[in-house]
């Protein structure tokens, strides 16, 4: 089918704008947004704060889902101080952060951090607990969190090398019913955990450095 000339030109024009004009502007904007995220999540999303998760290298799909949940207040939003930059600013939380972004910006920022490399946190762990945790992981979690919980393409976040105090908080939120889980089957599994097994799992994930 031949399209009328005017129609073809219009589309050609949109393509050119998209390729030459809009893309560099979007790139600059996303870097500006990321500068603000980095003030809490660390340079390029690698966290130096034990209560803040590293977000570098988590799959874009999951980062986007988490941000949309924060925007809709479907996830617990804990108040947090800024950790660098202007420290006089009032504390904020992830629901406020996500509401400030458009859906397009959320998709772009998810792509931005998803393309960075995950860097495992160097932290202390207990070898005996790691051994127990490895077994629990194989039994209940491996199906969805492969390679010890380090495989981003599982679309199930990254657990291996994440901050242990942060993970402790996440599990406490699960127990309290304060934290939504996208996969209801995961709730069935985490509901089975004893306190000792949860602790062992945290050491297992933290030991992968
Ligand atoms: C004032 C500090 C602060 C700022 C700014 C901030 N975050 Fe967060 N973010 C947090 C804290 C704290 C948590 C963990 C909350 C909890 O679950 O207890 C978090 C959690 C997250 C999570 C969930 C990660 C996971 O594994 O569950 C994502 C994704 C995220 N932030 C992305 C971003 C993005 C993108 C930006 C910038 C647009 C941003 N954050 C800005 C403090 C901040
Ligand atoms: C049926 C698949 C499935 C099973 C089994 C499963 N998970 Fe998950 N898990 C997911 C998905 C999908 C996500 C990402 C979405 C979310 O957080 O709701 C996730 C996220 C997580 C997170 C959140 C990380 C973060 O930073 O927010 C933790 C912690 C976790 N899983 C631990 C476990 C543990 C421990 C087990 C075993 C006891 C387990 N999961 C079993 C699918 C699963």
mmCIF file with all atom_site columns, C-alpha atoms in Angstrom, residues 116-192:
data_model
loop_
_atom_site.group_PDB
_atom_site.id
_atom_site.type_symbol
_atom_site.label_atom_id
_atom_site.label_alt_id
_atom_site.label_comp_id
_atom_site.label_asym_id
_atom_site.label_entity_id
_atom_site.label_seq_id
_atom_site.pdbx_PDB_ins_code
_atom_site.Cartn_x
_atom_site.Cartn_y
_atom_site.Cartn_z
_atom_site.occupancy
_atom_site.B_iso_or_equiv
_atom_site.pdbx_formal_charge
_atom_site.auth_seq_id
_atom_site.auth_comp_id
_atom_site.auth_asym_id
_atom_site.auth_atom_id
_atom_site.pdbx_PDB_model_num
ATOM 1  C CA . UNK A 1 116 ? 24.919 -0.985  35.261 1.00 0.00 ? 116 UNK A CA 1
ATOM 2  C CA . UNK A 1 117 ? 26.970 -3.715  36.806 1.00 0.00 ? 117 UNK A CA 1
ATOM 3  C CA . UNK A 1 118 ? 25.913 -5.183  40.147 1.00 0.00 ? 118 UNK A CA 1
ATOM 4  C CA . UNK A 1 119 ? 28.777 -4.968  42.644 1.00 0.00 ? 119 UNK A CA 1
ATOM 5  C CA . UNK A 1 120 ? 28.602 -7.398  45.577 1.00 0.00 ? 120 UNK A CA 1
ATOM 6  C CA . UNK A 1 121 ? 28.935 -5.798  49.013 1.00 0.00 ? 121 UNK A CA 1
ATOM 7  C CA . UNK A 1 122 ? 31.999 -6.762  51.062 1.00 0.00 ? 122 UNK A CA 1
ATOM 8  C CA . UNK A 1 123 ? 30.560 -7.662  54.481 1.00 0.00 ? 123 UNK A CA 1
ATOM 9  C CA . UNK A 1 124 ? 31.069 -10.112 57.373 1.00 0.00 ? 124 UNK A CA 1
ATOM 10 C CA . UNK A 1 125 ? 29.224 -13.405 57.502 1.00 0.00 ? 125 UNK A CA 1
ATOM 11 C CA . UNK A 1 126 ? 29.137 -16.599 59.542 1.00 0.00 ? 126 UNK A CA 1
ATOM 12 C CA . UNK A 1 127 ? 30.322 -19.678 57.599 1.00 0.00 ? 127 UNK A CA 1
ATOM 13 C CA . UNK A 1 128 ? 28.206 -22.155 59.598 1.00 0.00 ? 128 UNK A CA 1
ATOM 14 C CA . UNK A 1 129 ? 25.062 -20.133 58.872 1.00 0.00 ? 129 UNK A CA 1
ATOM 15 C CA . UNK A 1 130 ? 26.040 -19.881 55.192 1.00 0.00 ? 130 UNK A CA 1
ATOM 16 C CA . UNK A 1 131 ? 26.107 -23.704 54.946 1.00 0.00 ? 131 UNK A CA 1
ATOM 17 C CA . UNK A 1 132 ? 22.596 -23.971 56.414 1.00 0.00 ? 132 UNK A CA 1
ATOM 18 C CA . UNK A 1 133 ? 21.347 -21.085 54.250 1.00 0.00 ? 133 UNK A CA 1
ATOM 19 C CA . UNK A 1 134 ? 22.694 -22.689 51.066 1.00 0.00 ? 134 UNK A CA 1
ATOM 20 C CA . UNK A 1 135 ? 20.573 -25.785 51.745 1.00 0.00 ? 135 UNK A CA 1
ATOM 21 C CA . UNK A 1 136 ? 17.413 -23.806 52.492 1.00 0.00 ? 136 UNK A CA 1
ATOM 22 C CA . UNK A 1 137 ? 18.011 -21.767 49.348 1.00 0.00 ? 137 UNK A CA 1
ATOM 23 C CA . UNK A 1 138 ? 18.298 -24.926 47.225 1.00 0.00 ? 138 UNK A CA 1
ATOM 24 C CA . UNK A 1 139 ? 15.122 -26.347 48.714 1.00 0.00 ? 139 UNK A CA 1
ATOM 25 C CA . UNK A 1 140 ? 12.827 -23.314 48.604 1.00 0.00 ? 140 UNK A CA 1
ATOM 26 C CA . UNK A 1 141 ? 14.254 -20.414 46.620 1.00 0.00 ? 141 UNK A CA 1
ATOM 27 C CA . UNK A 1 142 ? 16.547 -21.622 43.845 1.00 0.00 ? 142 UNK A CA 1
ATOM 28 C CA . UNK A 1 143 ? 13.704 -22.311 41.440 1.00 0.00 ? 143 UNK A CA 1
ATOM 29 C CA . UNK A 1 144 ? 13.147 -18.569 40.976 1.00 0.00 ? 144 UNK A CA 1
ATOM 30 C CA . UNK A 1 145 ? 16.455 -17.153 42.321 1.00 0.00 ? 145 UNK A CA 1
ATOM 31 C CA . UNK A 1 146 ? 19.048 -19.078 40.316 1.00 0.00 ? 146 UNK A CA 1
ATOM 32 C CA . UNK A 1 147 ? 22.860 -18.925 40.619 1.00 0.00 ? 147 UNK A CA 1
ATOM 33 C CA . UNK A 1 148 ? 22.571 -18.319 44.353 1.00 0.00 ? 148 UNK A CA 1
ATOM 34 C CA . UNK A 1 149 ? 20.239 -15.376 43.765 1.00 0.00 ? 149 UNK A CA 1
ATOM 35 C CA . UNK A 1 150 ? 22.671 -13.517 41.495 1.00 0.00 ? 150 UNK A CA 1
ATOM 36 C CA . UNK A 1 151 ? 21.006 -13.958 38.104 1.00 0.00 ? 151 UNK A CA 1
ATOM 37 C CA . UNK A 1 152 ? 19.319 -10.689 37.066 1.00 0.00 ? 152 UNK A CA 1
ATOM 38 C CA . UNK A 1 153 ? 17.449 -12.230 34.127 1.00 0.00 ? 153 UNK A CA 1
ATOM 39 C CA . UNK A 1 154 ? 15.344 -14.301 36.528 1.00 0.00 ? 154 UNK A CA 1
ATOM 40 C CA . UNK A 1 155 ? 13.409 -11.031 36.967 1.00 0.00 ? 155 UNK A CA 1
ATOM 41 C CA . UNK A 1 156 ? 13.396 -11.694 40.702 1.00 0.00 ? 156 UNK A CA 1
ATOM 42 C CA . UNK A 1 157 ? 15.772 -8.968  41.935 1.00 0.00 ? 157 UNK A CA 1
ATOM 43 C CA . UNK A 1 158 ? 19.357 -9.751  43.054 1.00 0.00 ? 158 UNK A CA 1
ATOM 44 C CA . UNK A 1 159 ? 19.859 -11.271 46.493 1.00 0.00 ? 159 UNK A CA 1
ATOM 45 C CA . UNK A 1 160 ? 23.494 -12.441 46.284 1.00 0.00 ? 160 UNK A CA 1
ATOM 46 C CA . UNK A 1 161 ? 25.807 -9.667  47.499 1.00 0.00 ? 161 UNK A CA 1
ATOM 47 C CA . UNK A 1 162 ? 22.960 -7.401  48.643 1.00 0.00 ? 162 UNK A CA 1
ATOM 48 C CA . UNK A 1 163 ? 23.360 -5.649  52.027 1.00 0.00 ? 163 UNK A CA 1
ATOM 49 C CA . UNK A 1 164 ? 22.516 -8.083  54.862 1.00 0.00 ? 164 UNK A CA 1
ATOM 50 C CA . UNK A 1 165 ? 20.897 -5.448  57.178 1.00 0.00 ? 165 UNK A CA 1
ATOM 51 C CA . UNK A 1 166 ? 18.670 -4.403  54.253 1.00 0.00 ? 166 UNK A CA 1
ATOM 52 C CA . UNK A 1 167 ? 17.670 -8.050  53.598 1.00 0.00 ? 167 UNK A CA 1
ATOM 53 C CA . UNK A 1 168 ? 16.934 -8.465  57.312 1.00 0.00 ? 168 UNK A CA 1
ATOM 54 C CA . UNK A 1 169 ? 14.505 -5.556  57.044 1.00 0.00 ? 169 UNK A CA 1
ATOM 55 C CA . UNK A 1 170 ? 12.876 -7.053  53.940 1.00 0.00 ? 170 UNK A CA 1
ATOM 56 C CA . UNK A 1 171 ? 12.223 -10.369 55.715 1.00 0.00 ? 171 UNK A CA 1
ATOM 57 C CA . UNK A 1 172 ? 10.845 -8.543  58.770 1.00 0.00 ? 172 UNK A CA 1
ATOM 58 C CA . UNK A 1 173 ? 8.486  -6.701  56.390 1.00 0.00 ? 173 UNK A CA 1
ATOM 59 C CA . UNK A 1 174 ? 7.368  -10.025 54.862 1.00 0.00 ? 174 UNK A CA 1
ATOM 60 C CA . UNK A 1 175 ? 6.620  -11.461 58.309 1.00 0.00 ? 175 UNK A CA 1
ATOM 61 C CA . UNK A 1 176 ? 4.691  -8.320  59.287 1.00 0.00 ? 176 UNK A CA 1
ATOM 62 C CA . UNK A 1 177 ? 2.748  -8.501  55.996 1.00 0.00 ? 177 UNK A CA 1
ATOM 63 C CA . UNK A 1 178 ? 3.985  -4.969  55.163 1.00 0.00 ? 178 UNK A CA 1
ATOM 64 C CA . UNK A 1 179 ? 5.592  -5.761  51.877 1.00 0.00 ? 179 UNK A CA 1
ATOM 65 C CA . UNK A 1 180 ? 3.838  -6.814  48.721 1.00 0.00 ? 180 UNK A CA 1
ATOM 66 C CA . UNK A 1 181 ? 5.282  -9.756  46.779 1.00 0.00 ? 181 UNK A CA 1
ATOM 67 C CA . UNK A 1 182 ? 4.751  -9.780  43.046 1.00 0.00 ? 182 UNK A CA 1
ATOM 68 C CA . UNK A 1 183 ? 4.904  -13.567 43.009 1.00 0.00 ? 183 UNK A CA 1
ATOM 69 C CA . UNK A 1 184 ? 2.382  -15.051 45.417 1.00 0.00 ? 184 UNK A CA 1
ATOM 70 C CA . UNK A 1 185 ? 4.217  -18.396 45.305 1.00 0.00 ? 185 UNK A CA 1
ATOM 71 C CA . UNK A 1 186 ? 7.149  -16.729 47.005 1.00 0.00 ? 186 UNK A CA 1
ATOM 72 C CA . UNK A 1 187 ? 4.954  -15.869 49.979 1.00 0.00 ? 187 UNK A CA 1
ATOM 73 C CA . UNK A 1 188 ? 4.092  -19.573 50.317 1.00 0.00 ? 188 UNK A CA 1
ATOM 74 C CA . UNK A 1 189 ? 7.820  -20.304 50.560 1.00 0.00 ? 189 UNK A CA 1
ATOM 75 C CA . UNK A 1 190 ? 8.843  -17.480 52.891 1.00 0.00 ? 190 UNK A CA 1
ATOM 76 C CA . UNK A 1 191 ? 5.925  -18.349 55.186 1.00 0.00 ? 191 UNK A CA 1
ATOM 77 C CA . UNK A 1 192 ? 7.601  -21.730 55.741 1.00 0.00 ? 192 UNK A CA 1
#
